[in-house]
Coordinates of C-alpha atoms in Angstrom, one line a residue:
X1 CA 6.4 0.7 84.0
X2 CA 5.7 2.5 80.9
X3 CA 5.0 6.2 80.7
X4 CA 2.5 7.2 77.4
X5 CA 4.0 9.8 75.7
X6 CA 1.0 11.9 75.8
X7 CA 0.4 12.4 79.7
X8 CA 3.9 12.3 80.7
X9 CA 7.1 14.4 81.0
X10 CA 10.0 12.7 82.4
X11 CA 11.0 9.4 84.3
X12 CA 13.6 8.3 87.2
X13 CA 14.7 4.8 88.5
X14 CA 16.6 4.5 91.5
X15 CA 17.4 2.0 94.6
X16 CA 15.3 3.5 97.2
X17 CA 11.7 4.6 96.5
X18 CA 12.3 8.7 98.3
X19 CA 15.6 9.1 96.1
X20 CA 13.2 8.3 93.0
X21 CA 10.3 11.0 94.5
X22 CA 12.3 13.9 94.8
X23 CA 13.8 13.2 91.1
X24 CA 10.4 13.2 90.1
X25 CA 9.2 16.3 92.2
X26 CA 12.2 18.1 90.3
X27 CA 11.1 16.9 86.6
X28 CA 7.7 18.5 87.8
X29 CA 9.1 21.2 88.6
X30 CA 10.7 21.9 85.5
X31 CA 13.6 20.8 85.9
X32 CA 16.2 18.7 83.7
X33 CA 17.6 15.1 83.5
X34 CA 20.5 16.7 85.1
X35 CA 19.2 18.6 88.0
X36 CA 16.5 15.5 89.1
X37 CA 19.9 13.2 89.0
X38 CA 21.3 15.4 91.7
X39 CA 18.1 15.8 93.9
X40 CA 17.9 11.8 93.6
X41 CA 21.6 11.3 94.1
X42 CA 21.4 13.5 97.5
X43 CA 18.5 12.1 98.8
X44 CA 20.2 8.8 98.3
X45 CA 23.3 9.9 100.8
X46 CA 20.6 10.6 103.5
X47 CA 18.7 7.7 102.6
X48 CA 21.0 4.8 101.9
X49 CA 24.3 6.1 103.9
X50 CA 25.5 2.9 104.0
X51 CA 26.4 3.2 100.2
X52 CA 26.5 6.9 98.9
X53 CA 27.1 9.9 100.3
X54 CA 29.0 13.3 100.0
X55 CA 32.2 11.7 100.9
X56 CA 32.5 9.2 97.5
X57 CA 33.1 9.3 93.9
X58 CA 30.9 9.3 91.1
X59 CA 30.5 9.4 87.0
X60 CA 27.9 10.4 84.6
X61 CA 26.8 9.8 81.1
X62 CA 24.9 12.6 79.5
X63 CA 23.1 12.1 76.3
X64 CA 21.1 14.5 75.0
X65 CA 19.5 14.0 71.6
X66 CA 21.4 14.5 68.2
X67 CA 24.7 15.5 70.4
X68 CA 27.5 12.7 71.3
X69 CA 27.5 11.9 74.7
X70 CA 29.4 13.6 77.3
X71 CA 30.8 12.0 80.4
X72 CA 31.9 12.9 83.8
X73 CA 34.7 11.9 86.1
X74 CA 33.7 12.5 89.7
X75 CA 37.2 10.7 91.1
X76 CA 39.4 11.3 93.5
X77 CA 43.2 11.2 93.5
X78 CA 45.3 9.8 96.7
X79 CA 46.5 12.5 98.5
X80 CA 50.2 14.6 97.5
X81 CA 51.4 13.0 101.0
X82 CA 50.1 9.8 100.7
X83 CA 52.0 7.0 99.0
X84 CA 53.7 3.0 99.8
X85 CA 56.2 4.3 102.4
X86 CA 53.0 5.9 104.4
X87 CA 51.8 2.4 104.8
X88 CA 54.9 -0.1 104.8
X89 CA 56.7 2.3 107.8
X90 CA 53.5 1.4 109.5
X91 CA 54.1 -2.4 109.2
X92 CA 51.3 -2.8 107.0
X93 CA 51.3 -4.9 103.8
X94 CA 47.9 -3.6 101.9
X95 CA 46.1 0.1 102.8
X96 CA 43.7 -0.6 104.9
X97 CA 39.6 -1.0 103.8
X98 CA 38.5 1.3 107.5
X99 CA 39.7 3.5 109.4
X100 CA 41.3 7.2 108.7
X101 CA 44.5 5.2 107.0
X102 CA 41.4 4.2 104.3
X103 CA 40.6 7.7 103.9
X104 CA 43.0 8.9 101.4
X105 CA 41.5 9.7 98.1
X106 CA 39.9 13.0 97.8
X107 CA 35.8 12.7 97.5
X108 CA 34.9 13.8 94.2
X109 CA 31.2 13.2 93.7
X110 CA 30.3 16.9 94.5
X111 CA 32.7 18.2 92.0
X112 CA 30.9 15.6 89.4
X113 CA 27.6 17.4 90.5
X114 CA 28.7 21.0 89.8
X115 CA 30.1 20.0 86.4
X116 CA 26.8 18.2 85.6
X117 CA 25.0 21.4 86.1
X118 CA 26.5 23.8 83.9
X119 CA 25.4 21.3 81.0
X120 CA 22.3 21.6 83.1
X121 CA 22.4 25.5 82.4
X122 CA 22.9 25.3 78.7
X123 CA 20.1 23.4 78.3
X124 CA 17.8 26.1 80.1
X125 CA 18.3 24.4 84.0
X126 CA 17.6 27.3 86.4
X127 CA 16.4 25.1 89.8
X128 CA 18.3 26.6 92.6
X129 CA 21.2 24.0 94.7
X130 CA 18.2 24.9 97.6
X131 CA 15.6 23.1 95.2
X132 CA 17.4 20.0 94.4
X133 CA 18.5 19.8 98.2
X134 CA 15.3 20.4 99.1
X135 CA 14.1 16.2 99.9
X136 CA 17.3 15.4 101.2
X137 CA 17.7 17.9 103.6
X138 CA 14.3 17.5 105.0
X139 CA 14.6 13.7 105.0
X140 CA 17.7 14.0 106.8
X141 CA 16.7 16.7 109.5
X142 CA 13.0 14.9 110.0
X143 CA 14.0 11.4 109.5
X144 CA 13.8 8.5 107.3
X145 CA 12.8 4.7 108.3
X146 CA 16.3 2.6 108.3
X147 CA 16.1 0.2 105.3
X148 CA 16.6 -3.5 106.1
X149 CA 19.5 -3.4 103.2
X150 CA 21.1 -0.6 105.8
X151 CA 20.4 -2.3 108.8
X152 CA 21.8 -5.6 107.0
X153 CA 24.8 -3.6 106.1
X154 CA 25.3 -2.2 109.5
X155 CA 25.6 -5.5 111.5
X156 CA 27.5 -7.3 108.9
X157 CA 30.5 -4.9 108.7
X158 CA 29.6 -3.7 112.5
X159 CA 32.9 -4.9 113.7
X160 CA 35.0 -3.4 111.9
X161 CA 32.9 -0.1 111.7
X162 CA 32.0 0.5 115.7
X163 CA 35.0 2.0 116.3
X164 CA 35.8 4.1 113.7
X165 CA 35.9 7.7 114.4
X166 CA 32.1 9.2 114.9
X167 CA 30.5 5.9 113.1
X168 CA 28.6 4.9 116.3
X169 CA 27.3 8.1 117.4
X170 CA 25.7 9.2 113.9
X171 CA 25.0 5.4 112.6
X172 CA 24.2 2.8 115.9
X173 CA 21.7 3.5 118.2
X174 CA 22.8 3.0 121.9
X175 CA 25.6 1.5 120.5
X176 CA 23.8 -1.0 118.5
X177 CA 22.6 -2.0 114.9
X178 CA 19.7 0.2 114.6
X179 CA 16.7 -1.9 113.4
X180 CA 15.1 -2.3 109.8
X181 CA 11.9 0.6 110.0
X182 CA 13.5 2.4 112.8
X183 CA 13.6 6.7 112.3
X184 CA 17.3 7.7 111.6
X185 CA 18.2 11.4 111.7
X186 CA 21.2 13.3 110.5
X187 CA 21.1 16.4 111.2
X188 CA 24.6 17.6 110.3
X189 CA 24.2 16.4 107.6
X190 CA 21.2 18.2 106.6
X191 CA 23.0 21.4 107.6
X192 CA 25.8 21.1 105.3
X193 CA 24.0 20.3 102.4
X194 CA 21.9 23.8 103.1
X195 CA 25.4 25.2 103.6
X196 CA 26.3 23.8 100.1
X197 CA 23.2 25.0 99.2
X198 CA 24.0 28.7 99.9
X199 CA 27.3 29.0 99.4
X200 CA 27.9 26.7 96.0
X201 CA 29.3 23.1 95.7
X202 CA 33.1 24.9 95.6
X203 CA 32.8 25.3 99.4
X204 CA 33.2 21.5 99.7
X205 CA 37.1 21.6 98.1
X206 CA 37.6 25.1 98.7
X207 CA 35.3 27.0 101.2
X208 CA 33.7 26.3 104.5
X209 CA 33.2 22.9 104.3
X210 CA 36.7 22.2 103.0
X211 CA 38.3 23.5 106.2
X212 CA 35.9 21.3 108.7
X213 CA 36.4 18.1 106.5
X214 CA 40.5 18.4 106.4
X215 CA 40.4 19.5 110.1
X216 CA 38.7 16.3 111.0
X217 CA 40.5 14.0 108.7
X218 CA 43.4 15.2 109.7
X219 CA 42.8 15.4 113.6
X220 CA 41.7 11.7 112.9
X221 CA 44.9 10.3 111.7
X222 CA 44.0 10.7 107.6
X223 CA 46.5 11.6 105.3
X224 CA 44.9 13.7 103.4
X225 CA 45.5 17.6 103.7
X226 CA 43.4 21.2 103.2
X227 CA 45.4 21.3 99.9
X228 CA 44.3 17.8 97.8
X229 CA 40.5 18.9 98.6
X230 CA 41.6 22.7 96.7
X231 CA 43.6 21.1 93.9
X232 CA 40.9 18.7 92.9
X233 CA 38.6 19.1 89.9
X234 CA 36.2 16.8 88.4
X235 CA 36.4 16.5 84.6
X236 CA 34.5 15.5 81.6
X237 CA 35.8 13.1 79.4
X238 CA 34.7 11.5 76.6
X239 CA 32.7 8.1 76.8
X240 CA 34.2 4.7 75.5
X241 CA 32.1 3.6 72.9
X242 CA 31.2 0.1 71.3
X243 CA 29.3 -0.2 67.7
X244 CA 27.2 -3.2 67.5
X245 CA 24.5 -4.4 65.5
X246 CA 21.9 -3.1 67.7
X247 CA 23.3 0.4 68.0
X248 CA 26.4 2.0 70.1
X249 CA 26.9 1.5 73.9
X250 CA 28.7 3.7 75.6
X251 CA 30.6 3.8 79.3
X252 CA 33.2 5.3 80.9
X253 CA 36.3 5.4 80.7
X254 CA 39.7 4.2 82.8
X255 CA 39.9 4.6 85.9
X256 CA 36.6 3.0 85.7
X257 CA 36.3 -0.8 84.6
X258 CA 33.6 0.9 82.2
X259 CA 36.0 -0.9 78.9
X260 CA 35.5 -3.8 80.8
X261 CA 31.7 -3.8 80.7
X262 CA 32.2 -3.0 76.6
X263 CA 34.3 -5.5 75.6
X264 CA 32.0 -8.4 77.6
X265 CA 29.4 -7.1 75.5
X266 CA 31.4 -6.9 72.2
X267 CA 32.7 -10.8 72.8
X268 CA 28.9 -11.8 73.5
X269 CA 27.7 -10.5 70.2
X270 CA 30.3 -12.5 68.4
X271 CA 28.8 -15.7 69.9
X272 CA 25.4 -15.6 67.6
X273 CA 23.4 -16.6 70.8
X274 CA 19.5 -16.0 69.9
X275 CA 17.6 -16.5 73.1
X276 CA 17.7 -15.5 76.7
X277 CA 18.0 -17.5 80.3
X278 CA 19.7 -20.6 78.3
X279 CA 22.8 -22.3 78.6
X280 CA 24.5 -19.9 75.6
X281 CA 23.0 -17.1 77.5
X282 CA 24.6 -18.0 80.6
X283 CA 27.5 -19.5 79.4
X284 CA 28.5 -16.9 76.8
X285 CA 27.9 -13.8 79.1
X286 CA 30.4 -16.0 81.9
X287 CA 33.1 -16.5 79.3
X288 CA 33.1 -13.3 78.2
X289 CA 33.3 -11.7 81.3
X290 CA 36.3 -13.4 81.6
X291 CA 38.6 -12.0 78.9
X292 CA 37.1 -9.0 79.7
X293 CA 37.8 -8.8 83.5
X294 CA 41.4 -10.0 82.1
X295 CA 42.2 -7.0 80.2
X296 CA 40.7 -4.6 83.3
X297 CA 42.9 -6.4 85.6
X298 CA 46.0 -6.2 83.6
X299 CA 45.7 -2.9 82.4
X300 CA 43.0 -0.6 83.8
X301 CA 43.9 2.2 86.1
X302 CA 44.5 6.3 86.2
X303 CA 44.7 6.7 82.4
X304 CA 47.5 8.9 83.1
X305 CA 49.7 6.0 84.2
X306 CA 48.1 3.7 81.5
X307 CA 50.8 2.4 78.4
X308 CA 48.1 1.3 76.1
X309 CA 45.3 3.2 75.2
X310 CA 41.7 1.7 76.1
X311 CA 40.0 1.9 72.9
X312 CA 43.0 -0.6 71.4
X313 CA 41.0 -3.4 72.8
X314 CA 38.0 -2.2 71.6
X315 CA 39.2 -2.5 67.8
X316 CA 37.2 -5.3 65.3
X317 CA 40.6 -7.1 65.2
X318 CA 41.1 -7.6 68.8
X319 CA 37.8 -8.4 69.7
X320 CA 37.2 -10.9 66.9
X321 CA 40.5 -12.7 68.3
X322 CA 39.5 -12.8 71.9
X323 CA 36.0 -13.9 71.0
X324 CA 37.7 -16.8 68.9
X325 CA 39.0 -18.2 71.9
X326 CA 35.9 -18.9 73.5
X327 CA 35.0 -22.8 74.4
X328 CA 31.0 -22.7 73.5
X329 CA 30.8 -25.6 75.8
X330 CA 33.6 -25.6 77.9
X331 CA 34.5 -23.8 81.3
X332 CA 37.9 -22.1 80.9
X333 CA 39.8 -20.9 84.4
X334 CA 38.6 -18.5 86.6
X335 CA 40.1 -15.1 87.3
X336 CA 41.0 -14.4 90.9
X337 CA 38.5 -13.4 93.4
X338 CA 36.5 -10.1 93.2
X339 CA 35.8 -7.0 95.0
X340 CA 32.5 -6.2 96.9
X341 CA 31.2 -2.8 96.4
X342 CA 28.5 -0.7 97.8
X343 CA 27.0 1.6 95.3
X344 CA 24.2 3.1 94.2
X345 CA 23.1 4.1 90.3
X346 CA 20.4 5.8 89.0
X347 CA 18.8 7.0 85.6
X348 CA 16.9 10.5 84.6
X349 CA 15.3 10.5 81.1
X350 CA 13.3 14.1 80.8
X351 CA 10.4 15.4 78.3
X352 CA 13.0 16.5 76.2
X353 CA 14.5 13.1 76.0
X354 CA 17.6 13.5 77.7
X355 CA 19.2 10.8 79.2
X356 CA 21.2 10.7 82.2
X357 CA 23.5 7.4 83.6
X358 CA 24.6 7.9 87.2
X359 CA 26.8 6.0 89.9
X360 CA 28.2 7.2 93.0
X361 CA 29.5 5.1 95.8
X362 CA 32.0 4.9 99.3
X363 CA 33.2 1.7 98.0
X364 CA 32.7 -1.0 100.6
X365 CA 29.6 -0.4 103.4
X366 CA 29.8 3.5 105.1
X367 CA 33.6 3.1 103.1
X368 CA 36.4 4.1 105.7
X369 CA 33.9 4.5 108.5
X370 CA 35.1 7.7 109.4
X371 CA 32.5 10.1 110.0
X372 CA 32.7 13.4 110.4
X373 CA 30.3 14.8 113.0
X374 CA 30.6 18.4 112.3
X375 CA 29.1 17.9 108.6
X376 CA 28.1 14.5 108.9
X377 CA 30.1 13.1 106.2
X378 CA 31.1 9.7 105.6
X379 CA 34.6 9.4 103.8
X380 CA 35.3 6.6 101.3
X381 CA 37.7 3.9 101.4
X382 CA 37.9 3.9 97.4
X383 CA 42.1 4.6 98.2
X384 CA 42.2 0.6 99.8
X385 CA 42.2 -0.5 96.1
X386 CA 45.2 0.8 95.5
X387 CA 48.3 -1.8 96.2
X388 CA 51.5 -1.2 97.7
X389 CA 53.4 -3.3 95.3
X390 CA 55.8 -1.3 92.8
X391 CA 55.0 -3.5 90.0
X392 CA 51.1 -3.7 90.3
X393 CA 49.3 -1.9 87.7
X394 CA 47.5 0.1 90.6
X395 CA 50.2 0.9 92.8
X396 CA 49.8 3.1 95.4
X397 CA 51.4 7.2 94.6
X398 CA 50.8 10.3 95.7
X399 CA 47.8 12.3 93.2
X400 CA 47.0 9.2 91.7
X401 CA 43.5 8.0 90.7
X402 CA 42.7 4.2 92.0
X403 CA 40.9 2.0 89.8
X404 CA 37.0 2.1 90.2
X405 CA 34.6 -0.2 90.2
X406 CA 31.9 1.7 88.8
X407 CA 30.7 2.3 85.4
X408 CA 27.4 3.9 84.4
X409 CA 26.2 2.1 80.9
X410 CA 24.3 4.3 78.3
X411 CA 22.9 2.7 74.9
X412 CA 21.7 4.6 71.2
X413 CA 19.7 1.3 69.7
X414 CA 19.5 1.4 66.0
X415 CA 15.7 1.2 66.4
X416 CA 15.7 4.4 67.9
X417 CA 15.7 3.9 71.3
X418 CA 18.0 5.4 74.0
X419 CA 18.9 3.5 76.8
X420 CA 20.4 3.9 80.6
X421 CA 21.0 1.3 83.0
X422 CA 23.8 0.1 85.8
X423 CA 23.8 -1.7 88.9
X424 CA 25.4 -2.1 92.2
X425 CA 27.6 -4.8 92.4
X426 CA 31.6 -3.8 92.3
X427 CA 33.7 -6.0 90.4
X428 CA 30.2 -8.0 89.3
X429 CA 28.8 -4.6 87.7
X430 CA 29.9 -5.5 84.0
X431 CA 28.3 -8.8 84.0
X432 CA 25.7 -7.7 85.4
X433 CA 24.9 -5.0 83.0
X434 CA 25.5 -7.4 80.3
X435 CA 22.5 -9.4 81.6
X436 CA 20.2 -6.3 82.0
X437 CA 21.1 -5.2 78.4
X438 CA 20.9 -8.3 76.4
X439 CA 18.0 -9.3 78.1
X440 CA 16.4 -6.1 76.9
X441 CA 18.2 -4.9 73.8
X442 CA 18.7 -8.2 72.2
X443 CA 16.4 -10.5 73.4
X444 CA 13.0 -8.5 73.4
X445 CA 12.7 -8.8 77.3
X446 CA 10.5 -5.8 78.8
X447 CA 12.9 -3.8 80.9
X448 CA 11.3 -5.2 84.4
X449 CA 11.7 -8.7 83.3
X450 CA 15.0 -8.2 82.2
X451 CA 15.8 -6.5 85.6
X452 CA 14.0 -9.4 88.1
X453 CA 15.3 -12.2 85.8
X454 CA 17.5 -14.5 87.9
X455 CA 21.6 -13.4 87.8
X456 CA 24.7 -14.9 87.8
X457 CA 27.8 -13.6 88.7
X458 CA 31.7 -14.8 88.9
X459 CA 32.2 -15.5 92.6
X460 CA 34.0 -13.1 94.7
X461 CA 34.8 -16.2 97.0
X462 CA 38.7 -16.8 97.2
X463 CA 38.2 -20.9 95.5
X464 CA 36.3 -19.2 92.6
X465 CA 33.0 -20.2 91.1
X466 CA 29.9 -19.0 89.4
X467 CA 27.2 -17.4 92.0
X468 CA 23.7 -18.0 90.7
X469 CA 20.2 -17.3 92.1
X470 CA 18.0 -20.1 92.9
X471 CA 15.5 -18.9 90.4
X472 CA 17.8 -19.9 87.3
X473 CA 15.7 -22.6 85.7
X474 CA 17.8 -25.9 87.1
X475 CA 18.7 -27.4 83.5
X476 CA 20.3 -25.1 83.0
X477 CA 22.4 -24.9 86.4
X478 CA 23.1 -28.7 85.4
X479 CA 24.6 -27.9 82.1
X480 CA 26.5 -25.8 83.7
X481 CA 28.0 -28.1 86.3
X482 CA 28.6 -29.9 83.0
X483 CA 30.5 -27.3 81.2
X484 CA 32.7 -27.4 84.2
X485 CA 31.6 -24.2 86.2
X486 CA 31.5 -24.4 89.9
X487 CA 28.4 -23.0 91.2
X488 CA 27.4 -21.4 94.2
X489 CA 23.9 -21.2 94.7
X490 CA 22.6 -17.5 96.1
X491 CA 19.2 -16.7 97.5
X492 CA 16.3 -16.4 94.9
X493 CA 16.9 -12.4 95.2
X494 CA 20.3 -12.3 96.5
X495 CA 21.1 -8.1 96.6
X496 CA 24.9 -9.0 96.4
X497 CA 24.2 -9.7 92.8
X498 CA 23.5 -5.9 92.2
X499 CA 20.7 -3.3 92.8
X500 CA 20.3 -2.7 89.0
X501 CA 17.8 -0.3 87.3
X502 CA 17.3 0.6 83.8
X503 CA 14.9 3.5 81.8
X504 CA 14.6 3.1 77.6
X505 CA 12.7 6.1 75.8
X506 CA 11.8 5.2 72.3
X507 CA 11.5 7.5 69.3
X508 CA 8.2 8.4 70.2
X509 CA 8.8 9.7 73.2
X510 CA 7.8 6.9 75.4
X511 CA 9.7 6.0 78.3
X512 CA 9.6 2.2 79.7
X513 CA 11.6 2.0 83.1
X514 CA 12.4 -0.9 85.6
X515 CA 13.5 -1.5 89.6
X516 CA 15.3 -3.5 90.8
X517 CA 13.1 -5.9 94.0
X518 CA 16.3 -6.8 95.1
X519 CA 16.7 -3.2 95.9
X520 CA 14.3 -0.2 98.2
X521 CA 13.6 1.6 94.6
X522 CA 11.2 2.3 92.6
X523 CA 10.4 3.6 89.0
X524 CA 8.4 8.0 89.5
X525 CA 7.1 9.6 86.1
X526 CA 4.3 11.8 85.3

């Protein structure tokens, strides 16, 4: 979609088509990048429940012309009574990916939301928490038609979700999977977010809501306490950033595998390759990945316990000496298997040409399951990626951040362009990314194209292997196979490889912006 410059004022891309409406009624109204992120992001926990909600993480990147860009860490830390011993005395060799045992990292979206509005308020944003609730909490107390990505969701994971606390009675329907188009209302919900509303975002860690949520954790068997929702605070950071010929890519940083997704990219460029969809394309992007997903997995995780500092590996000499180790013809081992994740992002560019990159998530499908029926909240599971080994990077310890998964991507092209984009997709998100962006940035590809192109994606399987859509043109598949990759061939638009979305606003102030089919969304401007 691209919005002329002339007749339009702002533009937002999300995975489900009402999310991307009430962005847009905000940016009518007036309102900022900032505050149509947060209308879109709460619509989105009413909307798809099965991957966002108050109860998860999230991060931002900000950009706001002629500034450096700002980002925001919406994380959680594991709980001051929660650490190895909890589990092992319980006979159990890894935390748990349900129940209230999952449920013990702190939810730190909201935070992320409050901190993302007083940037808001510098720039002028004066939309009342009512206003930007406003969609979600009538979608929520009306009703909203089950997507077939939630009602997919539902039955896959329905085992190990029917019998967590309150998941049935707010998410089945007479016990079973409710069906694709049915009318799903949360009502609770809906009330606390006009209690939030009211009373400020603070009443979720330290108010109101903070004493229902650690009453039912708690009388649920979670570990958390009252205390590790008033100690939390979101933060903002400073972005990673990557110089490349075509401008400086930014993404967060650790706990987020954001590093990851910038030193794919770095390698990449290093490989010359000219054209998109080919066998260097394909290829390169795969091998890359690789190194990259190395380095995340032997060193990424609460920067506070972190020896080496993240921006070491994103120096010229490093990244020339990694990149120098890639075969251009030649398969090298796979890493081990990855991590699912449900997650939405979505991207805000406004009339003023700010730019917001945004990702909030529960982790795996409705996270720990545990639902909350006074307020309606789903808790994550995010904790489950800890590991109860001493010696693993990521060990579980009390008021410790896990690793994350997600990792908005923000671009400043040399040609003048600013770019946001991300994806769904867990440990798959930096790959994916990579094929969004150099489709688009390097390749000339229109932002939709590059979106709905076919994907590829390491395999999450536990034998390994390349997942690729059946669309991939099959000579190339074959030179693959060739190479020595192991394929796996997915569905022509297979959502496991990513809900991504993208927005680019060039120096004349228009806005091109892309959905993702695989996805409910949809690109709103005016």
């Amino acid at each position: 979609m691209l919005n002329s410059p002339m007749a339009h004022r702002g533009m937002v891309t999300s995975p489900h088509h009402l999310a991307s409406q009430a962005g847009l009624a905000v940016l009518r109204d007036g309102g900022t990048a900032i505050e149509a992120a947060i209308a879109c992001a709460a619509t989105l926990g009413v909307v798809y429940p099965h991957m966002t909600g108050l109860g998860g993480d999230a991060f931002w990147l900000i950009a706001e012309p002629g500034k450096p860009p700002i980002s925001i860490d919406g994380s959680g830390a594991s709980g001051a009574k929660v650490d190895a011993e909890l589990y092992r005395r319980l006979g159990l060799a890894a935390v748990p990916t349900r129940g209230p045992l999952a449920a013990n990292t702190v939810a730190g979206a909201v935070s992320s939301w409050q901190l993302a509005l007083d940037i808001s308020a510098h720039w002028g944003g004066r939309l009342p928490l009512a206003r930007l609730f406003e969609d979600a909490v009538f979608t929520a107390r009306d009703g909203f038609a089950v997507s077939r990505h939630q009602a997919d969701a539902t039955l896959r994971n329905l085992a190990a979700l029917k019998g967590q606390p309150g998941f049935a009675d707010q998410f089945l329907a007479k016990r079973k999977v409710p069906a694709a188009g049915s009318i799903m209302r949360l009502p609770a919900l809906a009330a606390t977010l006009e209690r939030l509303a009211g009373a400020g975002l603070d009443d979720f860690y330290r108010g109101e809501v903070a004493r229902s949520v650690a009453a039912g954790l708690a009388a649920f068997g979670s570990p958390l306490r009252a205390e590790d929702l008033a100690r939390h605070r979101g933060m903002r950071r400073r972005p990673l950033s990557l110089g490349l010929p075509s401008g400086t890519l930014f993404n967060t940083a650790p706990p987020t595998q954001g590093l990851a997704s910038l030193i794919l990219l770095g390698l990449f460029q290093r490989l010359g390759v000219t054209e998109a969809d080919g066998f260097d394309h394909v290829h390169g992007l795969i091998e890359a990945a690789k190194l990259a997903y190395g380095v995340r997995d032997a060193h990424v995780t609460d920067p506070a316990r972190m020896s080496i500092h993240a921006t070491t590996y994103l120096t010229d000499g490093i990244l020339d000496h990694m990149a120098a180790g890639i075969d251009r013809h030649r398969a090298s081992p796979l890493p081990g298997a990855g991590n699912p994740g449900d997650t939405v992002w979505l991207g805000v560019i406004d009339g003023q040409g700010r730019a917001v990159s945004f990702i909030q998530s529960l982790f795996h499908a409705f996270g720990s399951g545990v639902t909350l029926a006074e307020t309606g909240i789903v808790w994550q599971c995010r904790g489950s990626s800890f590991s109860l080994d001493p010696h693993h990077r990521n060990v579980l310890e009390p008021r410790r951040r896990p690793f994350h998964t997600l990792s908005p991507g923000l671009a400043r092209l040399r040609d003048g362009r600013t770019m946001v984009y991300g994806t769904m997709g867990g440990d798959a998100q930096p790959l994916i990314q990579a094929e969004v962006f150099t489709r688009a940035a390097l390749f000339g590809q229109g932002l939709q194209t590059a979106v709905s192109a076919p994907r590829w994606a390491l395999s999450r399987s536990q034998d390994g292997g390349i997942l690729v859509e059946s669309r991939l043109d099959p000579a190339v598949v074959d030179r693959l196979r060739q190479a020595g990759h192991r394929i796996e061939m997915a569905g022509a638009w297979d959502s496991g490889l990513g809900h991504a979305g993208a927005l680019c606003r060039r120096g004349d102030g228009l806005i091109e912006g892309a959905a993702d089919p695989r996805s409910d969304g949809s690109v709103a401007g005016y």
